Amino acid sequence: MLFNSFPFLFGFLPLALVLTYWAGRRPTPTLAKLTLAVLSLAFYAYWNPTYLPLLLFSIAFNFFVGDQIQRALAAERPRAVTALLVVGLVVDIGLLIYFKYANFFVDNVNALTGADWTLQKIILPLAISFYTFQKIAYLIDSARGEARPISPLDFTLFAAFFPQLISGPIVHYKEVVPQLQGPLFGRLIWRNILVGLVIMAIGLFKKTVIADTLSSYSDPLYRMAETNGASDFTAGWLAAILYTFQLYFDFSGYSDMAIGLGRMFGVKLPLNFHSPLRATNIADYWRRWHMTLQRMIYAYVFQPMSLALIRSTWRLGLSGWGAFAASVGFPTFLTFLIVGVWHGAGWSFVIFGLMHGIYVTAFEIWRERRSKRQRRLRKLGKKMPEPGLLRITGARLVTLVAVACANVVFRAKTVGAAGLILSGMMGLRGGGSLAVLGLDVCALIAVCAAIVAFFPNTQQIMSRFDPAYNWREWADVARPAILFTWRPNAVGLVAAGIVLFCGVMAIQRGQAVFLYFNF
């Protein structure tokens, strides 16, 4: 069931709110939790009931393993904790690899060796990447002593809470479970309903009005490259720019809707998107794009790998750039390769990860060189000059171009199609005709660019109401040139109503799936 669909907006959501808050009138919140947990599972099953047992197995298995890890930790049995964690990770990652990568592996082995291995076509279960990573985070948090014993009902709701189940954010125990166990869960608070509805309305508008409109222009350009190989300079850059904006507003819209829906049920979810296209470097871009995935990969992949390699460099006596390459460069590159593969089973995703691995590694090298220069100047009693407006603007443009080029690979269905578009962008396939740049396309790009560059994002608009779990950590990041905040007065309510109305009416053009539903 799509958030941007009439059955969800006028059927499931009102029913879920009424039933949950009716159940929340009872003296204890147990019935409200049970109601919302069952509704969340029904929400998932609506898409494809066949894979509901897989989700239920994941919930039951990880609850049991997490509980055993916590018991072993309390009994001071570190070996048992490690063994249980390894078992849990192997099962979770094994299931993810089987469902997401088995066909890709078999197809490539057949292509390389000429073998004729056959494997029944495996349909990717909806949201398996997201809910598997959430369970992995829970097991690791349990092993670190950061997750406490929890009831089966609380864990089921934590694991299946429908606003964040399909495409994130990937939440941790400490962020959601205390809210589910708090005294106010299940109690009707109209402030939460109103704030959540406004946030959801903005997200719906981004998706149906902006992202889906961009899709109608960008999709034909990619289909053209995939069918007849036609992609000149103009068409190539249009494809890159339009899809970059489409992906931006699509994922931003979903993230807003997830946070808004969670708030309507009294749960603050963490930020997953914070104006990444305003970043001045590629590392900052990734800090603010799919934020919960990046923090998980950083905490559970990059940091352990980097620390292990730092110890190795000490033992081997490496220093200087050799130590930097081992402890920063290699882990950074491998981390982004994992990020690329996480997005999908295909060589285009591998190349996407490699591109960003090269980008971020190159930036880390530049930053290390700059740090060394700063240290030298500091010894001489001097300071590094602050970057001016021109330099900051140039850094942003370089970041945007790098992101747009990688997004071409991300979007194209084949590596060949991506290569055609990229070669067109480099001017290797002719300049093309400016006739394709109609007034509507130019206006659409200009509006999107203005929103991205100058206007506040959803959290900044709703900053008066502490819109997300970790909003205060990000409140001073990426401040916009034009800042306005929403108020629940006559003007604010009318504006929110117009945004919601436009978002709902645009659904009639077609219920386009959120792009991250594919991962």
Short mmCIF file of C-alpha atoms in Angstrom, two decimals:
data_model
loop_
_atom_site.label_atom_id
_atom_site.label_comp_id
_atom_site.label_asym_id
_atom_site.label_seq_id
_atom_site.Cartn_x
_atom_site.Cartn_y
_atom_site.Cartn_z
CA MET A 1 0.00 0.00 0.00
CA LEU A 2 1.50 3.30 -1.08
CA PHE A 3 1.45 6.37 1.15
CA ASN A 4 0.54 8.36 -1.97
CA SER A 5 -2.65 6.41 -2.70
CA PHE A 6 -6.33 6.94 -2.03
CA PRO A 7 -6.77 3.58 -0.21
CA PHE A 8 -4.05 4.58 2.25
CA LEU A 9 -5.02 8.22 2.77
CA PHE A 10 -8.78 7.70 2.97
CA GLY A 11 -8.94 4.12 4.16
CA PHE A 12 -6.04 2.65 6.09
CA LEU A 13 -4.71 5.81 7.77
CA PRO A 14 -8.03 7.07 9.24
CA LEU A 15 -8.90 3.53 10.34
CA ALA A 16 -5.49 3.07 11.98
CA LEU A 17 -5.75 6.38 13.82
CA VAL A 18 -9.29 5.71 15.07
CA LEU A 19 -8.59 2.15 16.19
CA THR A 20 -5.24 2.95 17.82
CA TYR A 21 -6.51 5.92 19.78
CA TRP A 22 -9.75 4.12 20.69
CA ALA A 23 -7.62 1.29 22.07
CA GLY A 24 -5.43 3.86 23.80
CA ARG A 25 -8.35 4.91 25.99
CA ARG A 26 -7.83 1.75 28.05
CA PRO A 27 -5.91 2.07 31.37
CA THR A 28 -2.80 0.44 29.90
CA PRO A 29 -1.32 0.99 26.43
CA THR A 30 -1.15 -2.75 25.67
CA LEU A 31 -4.25 -2.80 23.50
CA ALA A 32 -3.09 0.27 21.56
CA LYS A 33 0.27 -1.39 20.89
CA LEU A 34 -1.40 -4.64 19.82
CA THR A 35 -3.78 -2.76 17.52
CA LEU A 36 -1.04 -0.77 15.84
CA ALA A 37 1.22 -3.83 15.52
CA VAL A 38 -1.54 -5.85 13.81
CA LEU A 39 -2.37 -2.92 11.53
CA SER A 40 1.31 -2.52 10.62
CA LEU A 41 1.56 -6.20 9.67
CA ALA A 42 -1.64 -5.87 7.64
CA PHE A 43 -0.16 -2.83 5.91
CA TYR A 44 2.85 -4.93 4.90
CA ALA A 45 0.75 -7.93 3.83
CA TYR A 46 -1.42 -5.72 1.60
CA TRP A 47 1.52 -5.42 -0.80
CA ASN A 48 2.21 -9.16 -1.06
CA PRO A 49 0.91 -11.56 1.62
CA THR A 50 3.41 -14.18 0.47
CA TYR A 51 6.28 -12.43 2.22
CA LEU A 52 4.53 -11.72 5.51
CA PRO A 53 5.84 -15.03 6.99
CA LEU A 54 9.39 -13.90 6.16
CA LEU A 55 8.88 -10.64 8.07
CA LEU A 56 7.32 -12.55 10.99
CA PHE A 57 10.26 -14.97 11.03
CA SER A 58 12.71 -12.05 11.04
CA ILE A 59 10.85 -10.48 13.97
CA ALA A 60 10.63 -13.71 15.99
CA PHE A 61 14.20 -14.81 15.28
CA ASN A 62 15.79 -11.48 16.12
CA PHE A 63 13.68 -11.05 19.24
CA PHE A 64 14.87 -14.46 20.50
CA VAL A 65 18.52 -13.90 19.60
CA GLY A 66 18.51 -10.36 21.00
CA ASP A 67 16.93 -11.60 24.24
CA GLN A 68 19.56 -14.34 24.57
CA ILE A 69 22.35 -11.83 23.89
CA GLN A 70 21.03 -9.55 26.62
CA ARG A 71 20.82 -12.47 29.07
CA ALA A 72 24.36 -13.58 28.25
CA LEU A 73 25.60 -10.00 28.65
CA ALA A 74 23.91 -9.72 32.06
CA ALA A 75 25.51 -13.01 33.10
CA GLU A 76 28.93 -11.71 31.97
CA ARG A 77 29.44 -14.40 29.34
CA PRO A 78 31.22 -12.50 26.56
CA ARG A 79 31.91 -15.58 24.44
CA ALA A 80 28.22 -16.46 24.40
CA VAL A 81 27.39 -12.87 23.43
CA THR A 82 29.83 -13.02 20.52
CA ALA A 83 28.59 -16.43 19.38
CA LEU A 84 24.94 -15.40 19.48
CA LEU A 85 25.68 -12.16 17.67
CA VAL A 86 27.54 -14.03 14.93
CA VAL A 87 24.63 -16.47 14.52
CA GLY A 88 22.14 -13.61 14.30
CA LEU A 89 24.20 -11.67 11.77
CA VAL A 90 24.83 -14.74 9.62
CA VAL A 91 21.11 -15.57 9.42
CA ASP A 92 20.02 -11.96 8.78
CA ILE A 93 22.70 -11.22 6.20
CA GLY A 94 22.28 -14.68 4.66
CA LEU A 95 18.58 -14.11 4.05
CA LEU A 96 19.30 -10.69 2.57
CA ILE A 97 21.98 -12.09 0.27
CA TYR A 98 19.76 -14.95 -0.87
CA PHE A 99 16.71 -12.88 -1.71
CA LYS A 100 18.55 -9.87 -3.08
CA TYR A 101 21.70 -11.24 -4.72
CA ALA A 102 21.28 -14.97 -5.50
CA ASN A 103 19.94 -14.43 -9.03
CA PHE A 104 22.61 -11.81 -9.74
CA PHE A 105 25.36 -14.19 -8.58
CA VAL A 106 24.08 -17.13 -10.64
CA ASP A 107 23.62 -15.01 -13.78
CA ASN A 108 27.18 -13.68 -13.57
CA VAL A 109 28.70 -17.09 -12.88
CA ASN A 110 26.88 -18.44 -15.94
CA ALA A 111 28.10 -15.52 -18.06
CA LEU A 112 31.73 -15.92 -16.95
CA THR A 113 32.04 -19.70 -17.02
CA GLY A 114 29.48 -20.75 -19.60
CA ALA A 115 27.75 -22.84 -16.96
CA ASP A 116 24.03 -23.42 -17.06
CA TRP A 117 23.07 -23.06 -13.44
CA THR A 118 19.39 -22.45 -12.97
CA LEU A 119 17.67 -20.77 -10.07
CA GLN A 120 14.00 -19.96 -9.86
CA LYS A 121 13.47 -16.23 -10.24
CA ILE A 122 13.41 -14.78 -6.75
CA ILE A 123 11.10 -11.82 -6.22
CA LEU A 124 12.66 -9.30 -3.86
CA PRO A 125 10.51 -9.07 -0.70
CA LEU A 126 9.35 -5.54 -0.05
CA ALA A 127 11.54 -3.62 2.43
CA ILE A 128 13.85 -6.56 3.21
CA SER A 129 16.94 -4.31 3.08
CA PHE A 130 15.44 -1.87 5.57
CA TYR A 131 13.96 -4.22 8.12
CA THR A 132 17.01 -6.51 7.99
CA PHE A 133 19.35 -3.60 8.75
CA GLN A 134 17.09 -2.51 11.59
CA LYS A 135 17.28 -6.00 13.14
CA ILE A 136 21.06 -6.09 12.67
CA ALA A 137 21.33 -2.76 14.49
CA TYR A 138 19.17 -4.16 17.31
CA LEU A 139 21.40 -7.22 17.74
CA ILE A 140 24.56 -5.11 17.78
CA ASP A 141 22.99 -2.65 20.22
CA SER A 142 22.04 -5.61 22.42
CA ALA A 143 25.62 -6.90 22.37
CA ARG A 144 26.89 -3.43 23.31
CA GLY A 145 24.46 -3.15 26.20
CA GLU A 146 22.53 -0.33 24.53
CA ALA A 147 19.25 -2.30 24.22
CA ARG A 148 17.36 -3.52 27.27
CA PRO A 149 14.97 -6.48 27.61
CA ILE A 150 11.72 -5.86 25.77
CA SER A 151 8.37 -7.63 25.55
CA PRO A 152 7.47 -9.55 22.36
CA LEU A 153 4.66 -7.07 21.67
CA ASP A 154 6.88 -4.02 22.04
CA PHE A 155 9.52 -5.59 19.81
CA THR A 156 6.97 -6.49 17.14
CA LEU A 157 5.67 -2.93 17.05
CA PHE A 158 9.23 -1.56 17.04
CA ALA A 159 10.16 -3.87 14.16
CA ALA A 160 6.99 -3.48 12.07
CA PHE A 161 5.83 0.10 12.77
CA PHE A 162 4.43 0.89 9.32
CA PRO A 163 5.61 4.53 8.81
CA GLN A 164 9.28 3.41 8.83
CA LEU A 165 8.90 -0.22 7.72
CA ILE A 166 9.12 0.11 3.93
CA SER A 167 11.89 2.63 3.22
CA GLY A 168 13.18 3.76 6.59
CA PRO A 169 14.38 5.59 8.50
CA ILE A 170 16.40 2.69 9.93
CA VAL A 171 15.73 3.22 13.62
CA HIS A 172 17.58 2.14 16.75
CA TYR A 173 16.15 0.76 19.97
CA LYS A 174 16.95 3.88 21.98
CA GLU A 175 15.09 6.12 19.53
CA VAL A 176 11.72 4.39 19.34
CA VAL A 177 11.24 1.82 22.11
CA PRO A 178 11.28 4.34 25.01
CA GLN A 179 8.51 6.24 23.20
CA LEU A 180 6.46 3.06 22.77
CA GLN A 181 6.92 2.27 26.45
CA GLY A 182 6.19 5.82 27.61
CA PRO A 183 3.02 6.78 29.49
CA LEU A 184 1.68 8.93 26.63
CA PHE A 185 1.73 6.26 23.92
CA GLY A 186 -1.78 5.60 22.64
CA ARG A 187 -3.13 8.80 24.17
CA LEU A 188 -4.79 11.17 21.72
CA ILE A 189 -2.83 14.44 21.55
CA TRP A 190 -4.23 16.73 18.88
CA ARG A 191 -0.97 18.65 18.60
CA ASN A 192 0.73 15.46 17.35
CA ILE A 193 -2.07 14.84 14.85
CA LEU A 194 -1.88 18.38 13.45
CA VAL A 195 1.92 18.61 13.29
CA GLY A 196 2.19 15.14 11.78
CA LEU A 197 -0.49 15.90 9.21
CA VAL A 198 1.28 19.08 8.06
CA ILE A 199 4.63 17.28 7.74
CA MET A 200 2.95 14.45 5.84
CA ALA A 201 1.17 16.95 3.56
CA ILE A 202 4.47 18.61 2.61
CA GLY A 203 5.99 15.21 1.86
CA LEU A 204 2.99 14.18 -0.24
CA PHE A 205 3.25 17.44 -2.22
CA LYS A 206 6.95 16.82 -2.88
CA LYS A 207 6.19 13.34 -4.18
CA THR A 208 3.04 13.74 -6.25
CA VAL A 209 3.38 17.33 -7.47
CA ILE A 210 7.15 17.76 -7.87
CA ALA A 211 8.85 14.35 -8.11
CA ASP A 212 6.19 12.71 -10.30
CA THR A 213 6.16 15.75 -12.61
CA LEU A 214 9.94 15.49 -12.97
CA SER A 215 9.53 11.79 -13.69
CA SER A 216 7.32 12.52 -16.69
CA TYR A 217 10.24 14.47 -18.23
CA SER A 218 13.21 12.35 -17.15
CA ASP A 219 11.84 8.85 -17.84
CA PRO A 220 11.55 9.35 -21.64
CA LEU A 221 15.19 10.48 -21.79
CA TYR A 222 16.37 7.28 -20.11
CA ARG A 223 14.07 5.12 -22.22
CA MET A 224 15.45 6.80 -25.32
CA ALA A 225 19.01 5.91 -24.27
CA GLU A 226 17.98 2.34 -23.45
CA THR A 227 16.18 1.69 -26.74
CA ASN A 228 18.01 3.42 -29.57
CA GLY A 229 21.13 4.82 -27.92
CA ALA A 230 20.29 8.45 -28.66
CA SER A 231 21.66 10.78 -26.02
CA ASP A 232 23.49 13.94 -27.03
CA PHE A 233 24.96 16.68 -24.85
CA THR A 234 21.67 18.46 -24.16
CA ALA A 235 19.63 15.32 -23.59
CA GLY A 236 22.35 13.82 -21.39
CA TRP A 237 22.55 16.79 -19.06
CA LEU A 238 18.76 17.08 -18.95
CA ALA A 239 18.52 13.41 -17.97
CA ALA A 240 21.09 13.86 -15.21
CA ILE A 241 19.62 17.08 -13.80
CA LEU A 242 15.98 16.06 -13.97
CA TYR A 243 16.57 12.68 -12.35
CA THR A 244 18.75 14.17 -9.61
CA PHE A 245 15.91 16.51 -8.70
CA GLN A 246 13.35 13.70 -9.05
CA LEU A 247 15.26 11.42 -6.69
CA TYR A 248 15.81 14.31 -4.29
CA PHE A 249 12.14 15.23 -3.99
CA ASP A 250 10.94 11.64 -4.12
CA PHE A 251 13.09 10.43 -1.22
CA SER A 252 12.69 13.71 0.64
CA GLY A 253 8.93 13.37 0.23
CA TYR A 254 8.91 9.81 1.53
CA SER A 255 11.10 10.75 4.49
CA ASP A 256 8.75 13.61 5.39
CA MET A 257 5.71 11.37 5.13
CA ALA A 258 7.32 8.73 7.33
CA ILE A 259 8.18 11.30 10.01
CA GLY A 260 4.74 12.90 9.74
CA LEU A 261 2.89 9.59 10.00
CA GLY A 262 5.01 8.54 12.96
CA ARG A 263 4.22 11.84 14.69
CA MET A 264 0.49 11.30 14.12
CA PHE A 265 0.81 8.16 16.25
CA GLY A 266 2.87 9.96 18.88
CA VAL A 267 6.28 8.65 17.77
CA LYS A 268 9.15 10.92 16.71
CA LEU A 269 11.31 9.24 14.09
CA PRO A 270 14.89 10.35 13.35
CA LEU A 271 15.80 12.50 10.38
CA ASN A 272 16.68 10.68 7.19
CA PHE A 273 17.15 13.62 4.82
CA HIS A 274 18.44 17.14 5.43
CA SER A 275 19.02 19.28 2.32
CA PRO A 276 21.95 17.23 0.93
CA LEU A 277 22.10 19.16 -2.34
CA ARG A 278 23.21 22.23 -0.35
CA ALA A 279 26.37 20.40 0.71
CA THR A 280 29.73 21.95 -0.16
CA ASN A 281 31.52 18.60 -0.38
CA ILE A 282 30.68 14.98 -1.08
CA ALA A 283 31.24 13.79 2.50
CA ASP A 284 28.76 16.36 3.79
CA TYR A 285 26.33 15.28 1.08
CA TRP A 286 26.39 11.74 2.40
CA ARG A 287 25.97 12.91 6.00
CA ARG A 288 22.64 14.39 4.95
CA TRP A 289 21.40 11.85 2.37
CA HIS A 290 19.77 8.68 3.72
CA MET A 291 21.17 9.69 7.08
CA THR A 292 20.14 6.60 9.07
CA LEU A 293 21.73 4.25 6.53
CA GLN A 294 24.96 6.25 6.55
CA ARG A 295 25.23 6.35 10.34
CA MET A 296 24.66 2.59 10.49
CA ILE A 297 27.26 1.83 7.83
CA TYR A 298 29.66 4.24 9.52
CA ALA A 299 29.15 2.84 13.03
CA TYR A 300 29.01 -0.86 12.17
CA VAL A 301 31.24 -1.13 9.08
CA PHE A 302 33.60 1.84 8.67
CA GLN A 303 34.57 2.42 12.31
CA PRO A 304 35.36 -1.23 13.21
CA MET A 305 37.27 -1.71 9.96
CA SER A 306 39.18 1.56 10.39
CA LEU A 307 40.09 0.80 14.01
CA ALA A 308 41.31 -2.68 13.07
CA LEU A 309 43.46 -1.25 10.29
CA ILE A 310 44.84 1.48 12.56
CA ARG A 311 46.04 -1.21 14.96
CA SER A 312 47.59 -3.04 12.00
CA THR A 313 49.43 0.08 10.84
CA TRP A 314 50.85 0.51 14.34
CA ARG A 315 52.11 -3.07 14.38
CA LEU A 316 53.58 -2.74 10.88
CA GLY A 317 55.15 0.62 11.67
CA LEU A 318 53.39 2.45 8.85
CA SER A 319 53.13 6.23 9.01
CA GLY A 320 52.23 9.18 6.84
CA TRP A 321 50.25 8.51 3.69
CA GLY A 322 50.65 4.75 4.05
CA ALA A 323 48.88 4.79 7.41
CA PHE A 324 46.26 7.18 6.03
CA ALA A 325 45.54 4.94 3.04
CA ALA A 326 45.17 1.88 5.27
CA SER A 327 43.08 3.44 8.04
CA VAL A 328 40.98 5.95 6.08
CA GLY A 329 41.27 5.52 2.31
CA PHE A 330 40.64 1.78 2.04
CA PRO A 331 37.78 1.64 4.62
CA THR A 332 36.12 4.64 2.97
CA PHE A 333 36.30 3.10 -0.48
CA LEU A 334 35.03 -0.29 0.70
CA THR A 335 32.25 1.31 2.75
CA PHE A 336 30.80 3.08 -0.27
CA LEU A 337 31.12 -0.04 -2.38
CA ILE A 338 28.91 -1.74 0.24
CA VAL A 339 26.49 1.20 0.10
CA GLY A 340 26.23 0.82 -3.66
CA VAL A 341 25.64 -2.93 -3.51
CA TRP A 342 23.08 -2.46 -0.71
CA HIS A 343 20.94 -0.47 -3.13
CA GLY A 344 20.54 -3.35 -5.55
CA ALA A 345 21.91 -6.42 -7.30
CA GLY A 346 23.35 -5.12 -10.55
CA TRP A 347 26.59 -3.84 -12.00
CA SER A 348 25.16 -0.34 -12.23
CA PHE A 349 24.85 -0.26 -8.43
CA VAL A 350 28.38 -1.60 -8.06
CA ILE A 351 29.66 1.20 -10.32
CA PHE A 352 27.53 3.73 -8.43
CA GLY A 353 29.19 2.64 -5.20
CA LEU A 354 32.64 2.73 -6.81
CA MET A 355 32.05 6.26 -8.09
CA HIS A 356 31.07 7.56 -4.67
CA GLY A 357 33.91 5.59 -3.09
CA ILE A 358 36.34 7.40 -5.39
CA TYR A 359 34.64 10.75 -4.72
CA VAL A 360 34.77 10.48 -0.93
CA THR A 361 38.25 8.95 -0.85
CA ALA A 362 39.56 11.78 -3.03
CA PHE A 363 37.89 14.30 -0.73
CA GLU A 364 39.45 12.67 2.35
CA ILE A 365 42.88 12.90 0.71
CA TRP A 366 42.28 16.59 -0.06
CA ARG A 367 41.08 17.19 3.51
CA GLU A 368 44.15 15.45 4.95
CA ARG A 369 46.46 17.58 2.78
CA ARG A 370 44.60 20.71 3.89
CA SER A 371 44.90 19.69 7.56
CA LYS A 372 48.64 19.24 7.19
CA ARG A 373 48.92 22.67 5.62
CA GLN A 374 46.88 24.17 8.47
CA ARG A 375 49.19 22.59 11.02
CA ARG A 376 52.25 23.99 9.24
CA LEU A 377 50.74 27.48 9.11
CA ARG A 378 49.72 27.27 12.76
CA LYS A 379 53.33 26.57 13.73
CA LEU A 380 54.29 29.73 11.85
CA GLY A 381 51.60 31.71 13.66
CA LYS A 382 49.43 32.02 10.57
CA LYS A 383 45.88 30.99 9.69
CA MET A 384 44.40 29.35 6.64
CA PRO A 385 42.29 31.94 4.75
CA GLU A 386 38.56 31.39 5.01
CA PRO A 387 36.93 30.29 1.73
CA GLY A 388 35.08 33.06 -0.07
CA LEU A 389 31.67 32.99 -1.70
CA LEU A 390 33.12 32.12 -5.11
CA ARG A 391 35.03 29.16 -3.71
CA ILE A 392 32.01 27.87 -1.77
CA THR A 393 29.82 28.18 -4.85
CA GLY A 394 32.41 26.33 -6.91
CA ALA A 395 32.62 23.55 -4.31
CA ARG A 396 28.85 23.15 -4.39
CA LEU A 397 28.79 22.99 -8.18
CA VAL A 398 31.53 20.35 -8.23
CA THR A 399 29.60 18.31 -5.66
CA LEU A 400 26.37 18.62 -7.65
CA VAL A 401 28.02 17.56 -10.89
CA ALA A 402 29.63 14.55 -9.21
CA VAL A 403 26.30 13.52 -7.66
CA ALA A 404 24.41 13.99 -10.93
CA CYS A 405 26.89 11.83 -12.86
CA ALA A 406 26.61 9.03 -10.30
CA ASN A 407 22.83 9.33 -10.35
CA VAL A 408 22.83 8.59 -14.09
CA VAL A 409 24.40 5.21 -13.33
CA PHE A 410 21.99 4.76 -10.42
CA ARG A 411 18.95 5.38 -12.63
CA ALA A 412 19.86 3.70 -15.91
CA LYS A 413 18.62 0.12 -16.24
CA THR A 414 21.86 -1.02 -17.88
CA VAL A 415 25.50 -0.02 -17.68
CA GLY A 416 25.42 0.53 -21.44
CA ALA A 417 22.59 3.05 -21.21
CA ALA A 418 24.42 4.88 -18.41
CA GLY A 419 27.56 4.99 -20.55
CA LEU A 420 25.64 6.48 -23.47
CA ILE A 421 24.18 9.25 -21.33
CA LEU A 422 27.50 10.03 -19.65
CA SER A 423 29.31 10.12 -22.99
CA GLY A 424 26.61 12.46 -24.26
CA MET A 425 27.17 14.70 -21.22
CA MET A 426 30.86 14.87 -22.14
CA GLY A 427 29.96 16.06 -25.65
CA LEU A 428 31.02 12.85 -27.40
CA ARG A 429 27.65 12.40 -29.14
CA GLY A 430 27.00 15.86 -30.50
CA GLY A 431 25.67 19.02 -28.97
CA GLY A 432 22.01 18.32 -29.53
CA SER A 433 19.21 20.73 -30.10
CA LEU A 434 18.15 23.42 -27.68
CA ALA A 435 14.58 22.86 -28.87
CA VAL A 436 14.26 20.15 -26.24
CA LEU A 437 14.68 22.89 -23.64
CA GLY A 438 11.10 24.05 -23.71
CA LEU A 439 9.76 26.76 -21.45
CA ASP A 440 8.10 24.15 -19.22
CA VAL A 441 11.35 22.21 -18.70
CA CYS A 442 13.34 25.36 -17.98
CA ALA A 443 10.71 26.62 -15.53
CA LEU A 444 10.55 23.25 -13.76
CA ILE A 445 14.32 23.08 -13.34
CA ALA A 446 14.47 26.70 -12.17
CA VAL A 447 11.75 26.14 -9.55
CA CYS A 448 13.41 22.97 -8.25
CA ALA A 449 16.82 24.64 -8.11
CA ALA A 450 15.38 27.60 -6.20
CA ILE A 451 13.65 25.34 -3.65
CA VAL A 452 16.81 23.29 -3.12
CA ALA A 453 19.17 26.26 -2.91
CA PHE A 454 17.24 28.93 -1.03
CA PHE A 455 14.15 27.63 0.75
CA PRO A 456 13.86 25.84 4.11
CA ASN A 457 13.34 22.11 4.20
CA THR A 458 10.37 20.53 5.93
CA GLN A 459 12.06 20.25 9.32
CA GLN A 460 13.11 23.89 9.19
CA ILE A 461 9.56 24.92 8.30
CA MET A 462 8.24 22.90 11.27
CA SER A 463 11.10 23.78 13.63
CA ARG A 464 8.74 25.28 16.24
CA PHE A 465 7.40 21.79 16.96
CA ASP A 466 10.58 19.72 17.37
CA PRO A 467 9.67 17.76 14.23
CA ALA A 468 12.06 14.78 14.50
CA TYR A 469 13.75 12.71 17.18
CA ASN A 470 17.20 14.20 16.59
CA TRP A 471 16.17 17.56 15.16
CA ARG A 472 18.16 19.59 17.69
CA GLU A 473 21.39 18.01 16.46
CA TRP A 474 20.71 19.36 12.97
CA ALA A 475 18.84 22.60 13.65
CA ASP A 476 21.87 24.80 12.83
CA VAL A 477 23.01 22.80 9.77
CA ALA A 478 22.23 24.02 6.24
CA ARG A 479 20.41 27.16 7.24
CA PRO A 480 18.48 28.47 4.20
CA ALA A 481 18.76 31.89 2.61
CA ILE A 482 14.99 32.28 2.96
CA LEU A 483 13.62 31.12 6.31
CA PHE A 484 9.99 30.90 7.37
CA THR A 485 8.31 28.69 9.92
CA TRP A 486 4.81 27.28 10.06
CA ARG A 487 2.32 28.48 12.67
CA PRO A 488 -1.11 26.98 13.44
CA ASN A 489 -2.89 30.27 12.73
CA ALA A 490 -5.38 31.04 9.96
CA VAL A 491 -2.70 31.62 7.33
CA GLY A 492 -0.76 28.52 8.34
CA LEU A 493 -3.82 26.27 8.34
CA VAL A 494 -4.99 27.53 4.96
CA ALA A 495 -1.50 27.09 3.48
CA ALA A 496 -1.26 23.54 4.87
CA GLY A 497 -4.72 22.78 3.49
CA ILE A 498 -3.74 23.97 0.01
CA VAL A 499 -0.54 21.91 0.07
CA LEU A 500 -2.45 18.81 1.17
CA PHE A 501 -5.19 19.37 -1.41
CA CYS A 502 -2.66 19.76 -4.25
CA GLY A 503 -0.78 16.66 -3.11
CA VAL A 504 -3.95 14.58 -3.01
CA MET A 505 -5.31 15.85 -6.32
CA ALA A 506 -2.01 15.08 -8.08
CA ILE A 507 -2.44 11.40 -7.16
CA GLN A 508 -5.03 11.17 -9.95
CA ARG A 509 -2.23 11.35 -12.52
CA GLY A 510 -1.08 7.90 -11.36
CA GLN A 511 0.20 6.33 -8.17
CA ALA A 512 3.95 6.24 -8.83
CA VAL A 513 5.92 4.00 -6.49
CA PHE A 514 8.50 5.73 -4.30
CA LEU A 515 11.92 5.15 -5.85
CA TYR A 516 13.37 3.64 -2.67
CA PHE A 517 10.65 0.97 -2.60
CA ASN A 518 12.90 -0.85 -5.10
CA PHE A 519 15.65 -1.34 -2.53
#
